[in-house]
Amino acid sequence: MQGGEFSISTSKKMEFIDITERISDAIGAAGSTARSGICYIYNPHTTAGLTINEGADPTVRDDIVAVLKQVIPMDYPYKHLEGNSPAHIMASLMGSSVTVFVEEGRLRLGTWQKIYFCEFDGPRSRKVLWRMV
Amino acid sequence: MQGGEFSISTSKKMEFIDITERISDAIGAAGSTARSGICYIYNPHTTAGLTINEGADPTVRDDIVAVLKQVIPMDYPYKHLEGNSPAHIMASLMGSSVTVFVEEGRLRLGTWQKIYFCEFDGPRSRKVLWRMV
Amino acid sequence: MQGGEFSISTSKKMEFIDITERISDAIGAAGSTARSGICYIYNPHTTAGLTINEGADPTVRDDIVAVLKQVIPMDYPYKHLEGNSPAHIMASLMGSSVTVFVEEGRLRLGTWQKIYFCEFDGPRSRKVLWRMV
């Protein structure tokens, strides 16, 4: 099993950041360029998530963020007093990990797919963990 | 590691298609009938997803589709001009992959569980990928 | 591959139950205390789910449950006549499995993360399955 972690800096309250190349590079740097297997990407934060969605048109991720903001109420009488309950809810809706296939060292994504880190309570410094079996 | 892919044709704009038997058959055809392990099912499309839910009563999946349509606004001022932003959002809500256990060649699902391909922007020809470790 | 299953009893219609220690104990009891790998946790029920979210402040999980109840309509004209369609929808929104990394026998969760069993149609007796590779 190979793996590692890397840091990313988010710059907005809510944004999706394309980490596809970071994952590809990490797999390559770990000497897995000729290997096939399964790669797990894991987000260790509770106000962020991971998802796979379209990368060609950046307005798709803007739309996803905008609708999540509209669907999850911002002015609800939340009990959690830090004020970031919507971010926690969105984190669970997106999920804490994604699984992708690797073929001969390359991520086997669909034509339009990119892997996104979903920031819901930024800006912050965040970590992403990965393992490959 | 064994694996493969298969095609499915969807016939509606939005529908859940039971692919449990396709997965079982694929595992069997790959000669894994006596094996135990973990099976990963992956959807390479950005306006579709995968989920596991009830199979006994088909109205359950009708209800899930109906409520997703109600919760995710269809008439929002989306920036993405293809008109399928709701489908992208639903894809991330359901997720791009599911993980199931295999015991002696058989999927270890719960009594009522079936594996569904979630079409959100059909009808289309789609692919499903799987790997087993 | 090691694995097993355990039972939990839920006491409310909807609640999130912290199963982190149950998973840690199960890994330990299976003699995996020195091992590193990937642990899969699987929920075999169709009106329940699994998620990873904050454990420090219990109001976070109360807020998640409260908002799910608000977002998914309870009085919609559901076709499924058992009356638990909202529970099925929430099950798919949370997901049927979570994947976590294990390092030298310990779950590699983020500082604030706990693993939750999400009951959406309790109270019931439920099962949780796990495998580690």
PDB file of C-alpha atoms in Angstrom, chain C:
ATOM      1  CA  MET C   1      -8.959  -9.732   4.932  1.00  0.00           C
ATOM      2  CA  GLN C   2     -10.497  -9.402   8.357  1.00  0.00           C
ATOM      3  CA  GLY C   3     -13.998  -8.331   9.246  1.00  0.00           C
ATOM      4  CA  GLY C   4     -17.111  -8.852  11.229  1.00  0.00           C
ATOM      5  CA  GLU C   5     -20.390  -7.306  12.232  1.00  0.00           C
ATOM      6  CA  PHE C   6     -22.030  -5.913  15.332  1.00  0.00           C
ATOM      7  CA  SER C   7     -25.526  -4.881  16.411  1.00  0.00           C
ATOM      8  CA  ILE C   8     -26.759  -1.547  17.651  1.00  0.00           C
ATOM      9  CA  SER C   9     -30.094  -0.527  19.111  1.00  0.00           C
ATOM     10  CA  THR C  10     -31.503   2.840  18.166  1.00  0.00           C
ATOM     11  CA  SER C  11     -33.960   4.579  20.476  1.00  0.00           C
ATOM     12  CA  LYS C  12     -35.456   7.381  18.395  1.00  0.00           C
ATOM     13  CA  LYS C  13     -37.168   7.842  15.042  1.00  0.00           C
ATOM     14  CA  MET C  14     -34.124   9.741  13.764  1.00  0.00           C
ATOM     15  CA  GLU C  15     -30.725   9.976  15.405  1.00  0.00           C
ATOM     16  CA  PHE C  16     -26.985   9.751  14.721  1.00  0.00           C
ATOM     17  CA  ILE C  17     -25.146   7.201  16.863  1.00  0.00           C
ATOM     18  CA  ASP C  18     -21.371   7.395  17.306  1.00  0.00           C
ATOM     19  CA  ILE C  19     -19.950   3.966  16.377  1.00  0.00           C
ATOM     20  CA  THR C  20     -16.283   5.000  16.247  1.00  0.00           C
ATOM     21  CA  GLU C  21     -15.308   3.057  19.343  1.00  0.00           C
ATOM     22  CA  ARG C  22     -17.252  -0.012  18.214  1.00  0.00           C
ATOM     23  CA  ILE C  23     -15.220  -0.024  15.003  1.00  0.00           C
ATOM     24  CA  SER C  24     -11.917   0.545  16.837  1.00  0.00           C
ATOM     25  CA  ASP C  25     -12.721  -2.250  19.276  1.00  0.00           C
ATOM     26  CA  ALA C  26     -13.733  -4.603  16.477  1.00  0.00           C
ATOM     27  CA  ILE C  27     -10.467  -3.985  14.640  1.00  0.00           C
ATOM     28  CA  GLY C  28      -8.555  -4.557  17.858  1.00  0.00           C
ATOM     29  CA  ALA C  29     -10.450  -7.722  18.771  1.00  0.00           C
ATOM     30  CA  ALA C  30      -9.784  -9.116  15.303  1.00  0.00           C
ATOM     31  CA  GLY C  31      -6.079  -8.924  16.046  1.00  0.00           C
ATOM     32  CA  SER C  32      -5.457  -6.083  13.648  1.00  0.00           C
ATOM     33  CA  THR C  33      -3.922  -3.765  16.243  1.00  0.00           C
ATOM     34  CA  ALA C  34      -0.572  -3.609  14.515  1.00  0.00           C
ATOM     35  CA  ARG C  35      -1.861  -3.451  10.991  1.00  0.00           C
ATOM     36  CA  SER C  36      -2.267  -0.621   8.518  1.00  0.00           C
ATOM     37  CA  GLY C  37      -4.840  -0.711   5.762  1.00  0.00           C
ATOM     38  CA  ILE C  38      -8.256   0.398   4.650  1.00  0.00           C
ATOM     39  CA  CYS C  39     -11.395  -0.222   6.691  1.00  0.00           C
ATOM     40  CA  TYR C  40     -14.827  -0.327   5.059  1.00  0.00           C
ATOM     41  CA  ILE C  41     -17.921   0.122   7.163  1.00  0.00           C
ATOM     42  CA  TYR C  42     -21.204  -0.961   5.610  1.00  0.00           C
ATOM     43  CA  ASN C  43     -24.843  -0.432   6.562  1.00  0.00           C
ATOM     44  CA  PRO C  44     -27.153  -3.197   5.205  1.00  0.00           C
ATOM     45  CA  HIS C  45     -30.393  -1.281   5.868  1.00  0.00           C
ATOM     46  CA  THR C  46     -32.407   0.884   3.460  1.00  0.00           C
ATOM     47  CA  THR C  47     -33.760   3.430   5.954  1.00  0.00           C
ATOM     48  CA  ALA C  48     -30.412   4.151   7.616  1.00  0.00           C
ATOM     49  CA  GLY C  49     -27.017   5.402   6.515  1.00  0.00           C
ATOM     50  CA  LEU C  50     -23.453   6.092   7.582  1.00  0.00           C
ATOM     51  CA  THR C  51     -21.553   9.367   7.700  1.00  0.00           C
ATOM     52  CA  ILE C  52     -18.458  10.952   9.215  1.00  0.00           C
ATOM     53  CA  ASN C  53     -18.868  14.299  10.963  1.00  0.00           C
ATOM     54  CA  GLU C  54     -18.026  16.258  14.107  1.00  0.00           C
ATOM     55  CA  GLY C  55     -18.028  14.491  17.462  1.00  0.00           C
ATOM     56  CA  ALA C  56     -16.978  17.212  19.913  1.00  0.00           C
ATOM     57  CA  ASP C  57     -20.284  19.083  20.089  1.00  0.00           C
ATOM     58  CA  PRO C  58     -23.377  16.812  20.043  1.00  0.00           C
ATOM     59  CA  THR C  59     -25.535  19.682  18.761  1.00  0.00           C
ATOM     60  CA  VAL C  60     -23.892  19.295  15.336  1.00  0.00           C
ATOM     61  CA  ARG C  61     -25.590  15.951  14.781  1.00  0.00           C
ATOM     62  CA  ASP C  62     -28.855  17.344  16.151  1.00  0.00           C
ATOM     63  CA  ASP C  63     -28.612  20.150  13.573  1.00  0.00           C
ATOM     64  CA  ILE C  64     -27.935  17.719  10.716  1.00  0.00           C
ATOM     65  CA  VAL C  65     -30.972  15.617  11.643  1.00  0.00           C
ATOM     66  CA  ALA C  66     -33.167  18.718  12.088  1.00  0.00           C
ATOM     67  CA  VAL C  67     -32.248  20.160   8.696  1.00  0.00           C
ATOM     68  CA  LEU C  68     -32.664  16.838   6.882  1.00  0.00           C
ATOM     69  CA  LYS C  69     -36.193  16.709   8.341  1.00  0.00           C
ATOM     70  CA  GLN C  70     -36.851  20.224   7.106  1.00  0.00           C
ATOM     71  CA  VAL C  71     -35.385  19.742   3.597  1.00  0.00           C
ATOM     72  CA  ILE C  72     -37.000  16.351   2.859  1.00  0.00           C
ATOM     73  CA  PRO C  73     -40.772  16.885   2.968  1.00  0.00           C
ATOM     74  CA  MET C  74     -42.716  14.725   5.418  1.00  0.00           C
ATOM     75  CA  ASP C  75     -46.155  15.457   3.944  1.00  0.00           C
ATOM     76  CA  TYR C  76     -45.386  14.877   0.244  1.00  0.00           C
ATOM     77  CA  PRO C  77     -47.826  12.591  -1.680  1.00  0.00           C
ATOM     78  CA  TYR C  78     -45.430   9.624  -1.511  1.00  0.00           C
ATOM     79  CA  LYS C  79     -46.352   6.518  -3.519  1.00  0.00           C
ATOM     80  CA  HIS C  80     -44.618   4.113  -1.113  1.00  0.00           C
ATOM     81  CA  LEU C  81     -47.327   3.314   1.409  1.00  0.00           C
ATOM     82  CA  GLU C  82     -45.198   2.345   4.405  1.00  0.00           C
ATOM     83  CA  GLY C  83     -44.817   6.036   5.265  1.00  0.00           C
ATOM     84  CA  ASN C  84     -41.029   5.940   5.496  1.00  0.00           C
ATOM     85  CA  SER C  85     -40.031   7.352   2.105  1.00  0.00           C
ATOM     86  CA  PRO C  86     -38.236  10.309   3.772  1.00  0.00           C
ATOM     87  CA  ALA C  87     -36.053   7.750   5.575  1.00  0.00           C
ATOM     88  CA  HIS C  88     -35.184   6.022   2.274  1.00  0.00           C
ATOM     89  CA  ILE C  89     -34.257   9.358   0.694  1.00  0.00           C
ATOM     90  CA  MET C  90     -32.078  10.391   3.632  1.00  0.00           C
ATOM     91  CA  ALA C  91     -30.385   6.968   3.499  1.00  0.00           C
ATOM     92  CA  SER C  92     -29.263   7.639  -0.074  1.00  0.00           C
ATOM     93  CA  LEU C  93     -28.194  11.208   0.770  1.00  0.00           C
ATOM     94  CA  MET C  94     -25.882   9.979   3.550  1.00  0.00           C
ATOM     95  CA  GLY C  95     -24.723   6.825   1.749  1.00  0.00           C
ATOM     96  CA  SER C  96     -24.511   3.147   2.647  1.00  0.00           C
ATOM     97  CA  SER C  97     -20.803   2.950   3.471  1.00  0.00           C
ATOM     98  CA  VAL C  98     -17.792   4.916   4.665  1.00  0.00           C
ATOM     99  CA  THR C  99     -14.119   4.221   4.061  1.00  0.00           C
ATOM    100  CA  VAL C 100     -11.443   5.085   6.611  1.00  0.00           C
ATOM    101  CA  PHE C 101      -7.698   4.553   6.769  1.00  0.00           C
ATOM    102  CA  VAL C 102      -6.102   2.484   9.519  1.00  0.00           C
ATOM    103  CA  GLU C 103      -2.538   3.124  10.668  1.00  0.00           C
ATOM    104  CA  GLU C 104      -0.898   0.619  13.025  1.00  0.00           C
ATOM    105  CA  GLY C 105      -4.286  -0.547  14.201  1.00  0.00           C
ATOM    106  CA  ARG C 106      -5.724   2.925  14.791  1.00  0.00           C
ATOM    107  CA  LEU C 107      -8.373   4.712  12.729  1.00  0.00           C
ATOM    108  CA  ARG C 108      -6.790   7.666  10.919  1.00  0.00           C
ATOM    109  CA  LEU C 109      -9.673  10.106  11.412  1.00  0.00           C
ATOM    110  CA  GLY C 110      -9.387  13.879  11.500  1.00  0.00           C
ATOM    111  CA  THR C 111      -9.194  15.590  14.911  1.00  0.00           C
ATOM    112  CA  TRP C 112     -12.939  16.242  15.150  1.00  0.00           C
ATOM    113  CA  GLN C 113     -14.244  13.319  13.134  1.00  0.00           C
ATOM    114  CA  LYS C 114     -16.426  10.502  14.429  1.00  0.00           C
ATOM    115  CA  ILE C 115     -18.188   7.739  12.476  1.00  0.00           C
ATOM    116  CA  TYR C 116     -21.971   7.858  12.766  1.00  0.00           C
ATOM    117  CA  PHE C 117     -24.724   5.349  12.163  1.00  0.00           C
ATOM    118  CA  CYS C 118     -27.654   7.413  10.874  1.00  0.00           C
ATOM    119  CA  GLU C 119     -31.016   6.064  11.986  1.00  0.00           C
ATOM    120  CA  PHE C 120     -33.889   7.494   9.940  1.00  0.00           C
ATOM    121  CA  ASP C 121     -36.720   5.072  10.763  1.00  0.00           C
ATOM    122  CA  GLY C 122     -36.201   3.881  14.337  1.00  0.00           C
ATOM    123  CA  PRO C 123     -36.253   2.782  16.953  1.00  0.00           C
ATOM    124  CA  ARG C 124     -34.923  -0.540  15.648  1.00  0.00           C
ATOM    125  CA  SER C 125     -32.243  -3.149  16.102  1.00  0.00           C
ATOM    126  CA  ARG C 126     -29.620  -2.600  13.376  1.00  0.00           C
ATOM    127  CA  LYS C 127     -26.433  -4.207  12.108  1.00  0.00           C
ATOM    128  CA  VAL C 128     -23.144  -2.742  10.972  1.00  0.00           C
ATOM    129  CA  LEU C 129     -20.679  -4.755   8.852  1.00  0.00           C
ATOM    130  CA  TRP C 130     -16.969  -4.043   8.451  1.00  0.00           C
ATOM    131  CA  ARG C 131     -14.043  -5.391   6.471  1.00  0.00           C
ATOM    132  CA  MET C 132     -10.390  -4.441   6.518  1.00  0.00           C
ATOM    133  CA  VAL C 133      -7.886  -4.995   3.753  1.00  0.00           C
TER     134      VAL C 133
END
